[in-house]
Amino acid sequence: MKLAVLNGPNLNLLGTREPDIYGTTTLADIEARLRAVSRELGVELSFHQTNHEGALIDAIHAQRGVCDGIIINAGAWSHSSLAIRDALSAVAIPFVEVHLSNIFAREPERRHTVLAAGAQAILCGFGAFGYELALRGLVARLAARG
Ligand code: DQA
């Protein structure tokens, strides 16, 4: 089983970016932990982070026929980008939406996500651990489908 972990804008700054909201774990730390969990689960992971919306759309398109599932934190685009939602719909790959913070406990403009309706699940508020939970959950979901 192959899964892609896609991260959007500003997530390259994790570790130093608003640590009171996002914690002090870096994206490299998250990727290292996911690599370890992927070995335990026997799945293959690829990672991609970009600050450019079109590049994220290209990265989603590139998963077609390549991976079985996507874990995505689209950052602020989660709240606004119909283009990213359309890309996820177009490739029709099951995906889990992740947010480090509990977006539903934040400013009103963050309490809505345009991606959620198409997602298998959303994980938010568990900080960096949310990525691991998403990975375990998505692998279990895909394995159950056979
Ligand atoms: C975020 C939440 C978004 O509202 C914000 O724009 C981010 C990070 C999160 O992981 O909590 O960039 O997706």
PDB file of C-alpha atoms and ligand atoms in Angstrom:
ATOM      1  CA  MET A   1       0.000   0.000   0.000  1.00  0.00           C
ATOM      2  CA  LYS A   2       1.308   3.461  -0.925  1.00  0.00           C
ATOM      3  CA  LEU A   3       0.261   6.702   0.720  1.00  0.00           C
ATOM      4  CA  ALA A   4       1.201  10.325   0.082  1.00  0.00           C
ATOM      5  CA  VAL A   5       1.550  12.895   2.846  1.00  0.00           C
ATOM      6  CA  LEU A   6       0.889  16.367   1.425  1.00  0.00           C
ATOM      7  CA  ASN A   7       1.414  19.606   3.324  1.00  0.00           C
ATOM      8  CA  GLY A   8       0.469  23.097   2.221  1.00  0.00           C
ATOM      9  CA  PRO A   9       1.581  26.623   3.011  1.00  0.00           C
ATOM     10  CA  ASN A  10       3.640  27.608   6.042  1.00  0.00           C
ATOM     11  CA  LEU A  11       3.866  24.053   7.335  1.00  0.00           C
ATOM     12  CA  ASN A  12       7.568  24.077   6.438  1.00  0.00           C
ATOM     13  CA  LEU A  13       7.913  26.484   9.381  1.00  0.00           C
ATOM     14  CA  LEU A  14       6.514  24.053  11.957  1.00  0.00           C
ATOM     15  CA  GLY A  15       8.652  24.031  15.056  1.00  0.00           C
ATOM     16  CA  THR A  16       9.096  27.801  15.166  1.00  0.00           C
ATOM     17  CA  ARG A  17       5.774  28.976  13.732  1.00  0.00           C
ATOM     18  CA  GLU A  18       3.343  30.111  16.450  1.00  0.00           C
ATOM     19  CA  PRO A  19       4.453  27.287  18.778  1.00  0.00           C
ATOM     20  CA  ASP A  20       1.649  28.036  21.230  1.00  0.00           C
ATOM     21  CA  ILE A  21      -0.799  26.955  18.499  1.00  0.00           C
ATOM     22  CA  TYR A  22       1.179  24.437  16.438  1.00  0.00           C
ATOM     23  CA  GLY A  23       3.708  23.089  18.943  1.00  0.00           C
ATOM     24  CA  THR A  24       7.477  22.764  18.572  1.00  0.00           C
ATOM     25  CA  THR A  25       7.635  19.595  16.477  1.00  0.00           C
ATOM     26  CA  THR A  26       9.140  20.252  13.040  1.00  0.00           C
ATOM     27  CA  LEU A  27       7.842  18.882   9.763  1.00  0.00           C
ATOM     28  CA  ALA A  28      11.031  16.799   9.541  1.00  0.00           C
ATOM     29  CA  ASP A  29      10.207  15.322  12.991  1.00  0.00           C
ATOM     30  CA  ILE A  30       6.691  14.490  11.793  1.00  0.00           C
ATOM     31  CA  GLU A  31       8.024  12.844   8.641  1.00  0.00           C
ATOM     32  CA  ALA A  32      10.541  10.803  10.654  1.00  0.00           C
ATOM     33  CA  ARG A  33       7.803   9.568  12.983  1.00  0.00           C
ATOM     34  CA  LEU A  34       5.535   8.712  10.022  1.00  0.00           C
ATOM     35  CA  ARG A  35       8.406   6.807   8.364  1.00  0.00           C
ATOM     36  CA  ALA A  36       8.826   4.733  11.546  1.00  0.00           C
ATOM     37  CA  VAL A  37       5.074   4.032  11.737  1.00  0.00           C
ATOM     38  CA  SER A  38       4.976   3.156   8.032  1.00  0.00           C
ATOM     39  CA  ARG A  39       7.662   0.499   8.592  1.00  0.00           C
ATOM     40  CA  GLU A  40       5.597  -0.930  11.446  1.00  0.00           C
ATOM     41  CA  LEU A  41       2.490  -0.992   9.232  1.00  0.00           C
ATOM     42  CA  GLY A  42       4.303  -2.210   6.124  1.00  0.00           C
ATOM     43  CA  VAL A  43       3.220   0.686   3.905  1.00  0.00           C
ATOM     44  CA  GLU A  44       5.152   3.057   1.631  1.00  0.00           C
ATOM     45  CA  LEU A  45       5.029   6.810   2.142  1.00  0.00           C
ATOM     46  CA  SER A  46       5.961   9.821   0.044  1.00  0.00           C
ATOM     47  CA  PHE A  47       6.126  13.393   1.335  1.00  0.00           C
ATOM     48  CA  HIS A  48       5.512  16.735  -0.293  1.00  0.00           C
ATOM     49  CA  GLN A  49       5.249  20.261   1.118  1.00  0.00           C
ATOM     50  CA  THR A  50       4.674  23.411  -0.905  1.00  0.00           C
ATOM     51  CA  ASN A  51       3.780  27.045  -0.396  1.00  0.00           C
ATOM     52  CA  HIS A  52       2.305  27.288  -3.907  1.00  0.00           C
ATOM     53  CA  GLU A  53      -1.302  26.312  -4.523  1.00  0.00           C
ATOM     54  CA  GLY A  54      -0.749  25.160  -8.111  1.00  0.00           C
ATOM     55  CA  ALA A  55       2.150  22.999  -6.969  1.00  0.00           C
ATOM     56  CA  LEU A  56      -0.096  21.294  -4.421  1.00  0.00           C
ATOM     57  CA  ILE A  57      -2.670  20.680  -7.146  1.00  0.00           C
ATOM     58  CA  ASP A  58       0.072  19.188  -9.343  1.00  0.00           C
ATOM     59  CA  ALA A  59       1.214  17.022  -6.430  1.00  0.00           C
ATOM     60  CA  ILE A  60      -2.354  15.748  -5.981  1.00  0.00           C
ATOM     61  CA  HIS A  61      -2.664  15.004  -9.725  1.00  0.00           C
ATOM     62  CA  ALA A  62       0.667  13.170  -9.614  1.00  0.00           C
ATOM     63  CA  GLN A  63      -0.802  10.661  -7.144  1.00  0.00           C
ATOM     64  CA  ARG A  64      -3.244   9.270  -9.713  1.00  0.00           C
ATOM     65  CA  GLY A  65      -2.386   5.614 -10.310  1.00  0.00           C
ATOM     66  CA  VAL A  66       0.523   5.965  -7.899  1.00  0.00           C
ATOM     67  CA  CYS A  67      -0.857   5.920  -4.370  1.00  0.00           C
ATOM     68  CA  ASP A  68      -3.820   4.380  -2.572  1.00  0.00           C
ATOM     69  CA  GLY A  69      -4.475   7.142  -0.086  1.00  0.00           C
ATOM     70  CA  ILE A  70      -3.562  10.720   0.787  1.00  0.00           C
ATOM     71  CA  ILE A  71      -3.012  12.422   4.126  1.00  0.00           C
ATOM     72  CA  ILE A  72      -3.322  16.152   3.585  1.00  0.00           C
ATOM     73  CA  ASN A  73      -2.893  19.266   5.665  1.00  0.00           C
ATOM     74  CA  ALA A  74      -3.659  21.999   3.164  1.00  0.00           C
ATOM     75  CA  GLY A  75      -3.163  24.714   5.799  1.00  0.00           C
ATOM     76  CA  ALA A  76      -5.141  27.875   5.132  1.00  0.00           C
ATOM     77  CA  TRP A  77      -6.221  26.595   1.700  1.00  0.00           C
ATOM     78  CA  SER A  78      -8.382  24.052   3.537  1.00  0.00           C
ATOM     79  CA  HIS A  79     -10.743  26.893   4.329  1.00  0.00           C
ATOM     80  CA  SER A  80     -10.960  28.378   0.873  1.00  0.00           C
ATOM     81  CA  SER A  81      -9.571  26.392  -2.034  1.00  0.00           C
ATOM     82  CA  LEU A  82     -12.201  24.849  -4.243  1.00  0.00           C
ATOM     83  CA  ALA A  83      -9.341  24.142  -6.662  1.00  0.00           C
ATOM     84  CA  ILE A  84      -7.719  21.793  -4.149  1.00  0.00           C
ATOM     85  CA  ARG A  85     -11.033  20.185  -3.349  1.00  0.00           C
ATOM     86  CA  ASP A  86     -11.630  19.686  -7.075  1.00  0.00           C
ATOM     87  CA  ALA A  87      -8.160  18.159  -7.494  1.00  0.00           C
ATOM     88  CA  LEU A  88      -8.866  15.670  -4.700  1.00  0.00           C
ATOM     89  CA  SER A  89     -12.240  14.839  -6.244  1.00  0.00           C
ATOM     90  CA  ALA A  90     -10.676  14.500  -9.701  1.00  0.00           C
ATOM     91  CA  VAL A  91      -8.075  11.927  -8.663  1.00  0.00           C
ATOM     92  CA  ALA A  92     -10.678  10.108  -6.534  1.00  0.00           C
ATOM     93  CA  ILE A  93      -8.081   8.866  -4.051  1.00  0.00           C
ATOM     94  CA  PRO A  94      -9.357   8.406  -0.475  1.00  0.00           C
ATOM     95  CA  PHE A  95      -7.918  11.117   1.747  1.00  0.00           C
ATOM     96  CA  VAL A  96      -7.783  12.150   5.385  1.00  0.00           C
ATOM     97  CA  GLU A  97      -7.647  15.832   6.290  1.00  0.00           C
ATOM     98  CA  VAL A  98      -5.297  16.750   9.132  1.00  0.00           C
ATOM     99  CA  HIS A  99      -4.884  19.944  11.141  1.00  0.00           C
ATOM    100  CA  LEU A 100      -2.552  20.309  14.076  1.00  0.00           C
ATOM    101  CA  SER A 101      -4.844  22.791  15.791  1.00  0.00           C
ATOM    102  CA  ASN A 102      -8.507  22.332  16.615  1.00  0.00           C
ATOM    103  CA  ILE A 103      -9.790  24.521  13.797  1.00  0.00           C
ATOM    104  CA  PHE A 104     -13.313  24.413  15.250  1.00  0.00           C
ATOM    105  CA  ALA A 105     -12.110  26.169  18.395  1.00  0.00           C
ATOM    106  CA  ARG A 106     -10.389  28.988  16.488  1.00  0.00           C
ATOM    107  CA  GLU A 107     -11.470  32.101  14.568  1.00  0.00           C
ATOM    108  CA  PRO A 108     -14.784  31.748  12.688  1.00  0.00           C
ATOM    109  CA  GLU A 109     -13.030  31.768   9.281  1.00  0.00           C
ATOM    110  CA  ARG A 110     -11.102  28.619  10.256  1.00  0.00           C
ATOM    111  CA  ARG A 111     -14.164  26.689  11.443  1.00  0.00           C
ATOM    112  CA  HIS A 112     -15.149  25.675   7.940  1.00  0.00           C
ATOM    113  CA  THR A 113     -13.190  23.431   5.627  1.00  0.00           C
ATOM    114  CA  VAL A 114     -14.033  23.035   1.965  1.00  0.00           C
ATOM    115  CA  LEU A 115     -12.187  19.708   1.826  1.00  0.00           C
ATOM    116  CA  ALA A 116     -13.990  17.930   4.650  1.00  0.00           C
ATOM    117  CA  ALA A 117     -17.076  16.813   2.718  1.00  0.00           C
ATOM    118  CA  GLY A 118     -14.937  14.620   0.489  1.00  0.00           C
ATOM    119  CA  ALA A 119     -12.654  13.303   3.239  1.00  0.00           C
ATOM    120  CA  GLN A 120     -12.679   9.842   4.765  1.00  0.00           C
ATOM    121  CA  ALA A 121     -12.042  11.526   8.106  1.00  0.00           C
ATOM    122  CA  ILE A 122     -10.711  14.707   9.656  1.00  0.00           C
ATOM    123  CA  LEU A 123      -8.217  14.836  12.493  1.00  0.00           C
ATOM    124  CA  CYS A 124      -7.672  18.143  14.204  1.00  0.00           C
ATOM    125  CA  GLY A 125      -6.437  19.293  17.581  1.00  0.00           C
ATOM    126  CA  PHE A 126      -3.970  16.486  18.322  1.00  0.00           C
ATOM    127  CA  GLY A 127      -0.941  18.466  17.158  1.00  0.00           C
ATOM    128  CA  ALA A 128       1.740  16.487  15.343  1.00  0.00           C
ATOM    129  CA  PHE A 129       0.284  13.213  16.666  1.00  0.00           C
ATOM    130  CA  GLY A 130      -2.697  13.791  14.376  1.00  0.00           C
ATOM    131  CA  TYR A 131      -0.598  12.768  11.365  1.00  0.00           C
ATOM    132  CA  GLU A 132       0.206   9.419  12.979  1.00  0.00           C
ATOM    133  CA  LEU A 133      -3.442   8.880  13.886  1.00  0.00           C
ATOM    134  CA  ALA A 134      -4.424   9.741  10.313  1.00  0.00           C
ATOM    135  CA  LEU A 135      -1.890   7.277   8.932  1.00  0.00           C
ATOM    136  CA  ARG A 136      -3.046   4.456  11.189  1.00  0.00           C
ATOM    137  CA  GLY A 137      -6.695   5.226  10.501  1.00  0.00           C
ATOM    138  CA  LEU A 138      -6.334   5.477   6.740  1.00  0.00           C
ATOM    139  CA  VAL A 139      -4.298   2.265   6.496  1.00  0.00           C
ATOM    140  CA  ALA A 140      -6.941   0.426   8.556  1.00  0.00           C
ATOM    141  CA  ARG A 141      -9.723   1.853   6.392  1.00  0.00           C
ATOM    142  CA  LEU A 142      -8.016   0.908   3.131  1.00  0.00           C
ATOM    143  CA  ALA A 143      -7.022  -2.551   4.403  1.00  0.00           C
ATOM    144  CA  ALA A 144     -10.617  -3.240   5.437  1.00  0.00           C
ATOM    145  CA  ARG A 145     -11.739  -2.450   1.881  1.00  0.00           C
ATOM    146  CA  GLY A 146      -9.290  -5.006   0.512  1.00  0.00           C
TER     147      GLY A 146
HETATM  148  C1  DQA B   1      -3.711  24.352  10.082  1.00  0.00           C
HETATM  149  C2  DQA B   1      -4.902  25.255  10.436  1.00  0.00           C
HETATM  150  C3  DQA B   1      -5.108  26.339   9.385  1.00  0.00           C
HETATM  151  O1  DQA B   1      -6.177  27.175   9.749  1.00  0.00           O
HETATM  152  C4  DQA B   1      -3.864  27.179   9.241  1.00  0.00           C
HETATM  153  O2  DQA B   1      -4.031  28.120   8.215  1.00  0.00           O
HETATM  154  C5  DQA B   1      -2.641  26.374   9.045  1.00  0.00           C
HETATM  155  C6  DQA B   1      -2.457  25.156   9.842  1.00  0.00           C
HETATM  156  C7  DQA B   1      -3.411  23.350  11.197  1.00  0.00           C
HETATM  157  O3  DQA B   1      -2.669  22.409  10.922  1.00  0.00           O
HETATM  158  O4  DQA B   1      -3.869  23.519  12.328  1.00  0.00           O
HETATM  159  O5  DQA B   1      -1.753  26.736   8.279  1.00  0.00           O
HETATM  160  O6  DQA B   1      -4.032  23.619   8.909  1.00  0.00           O
END
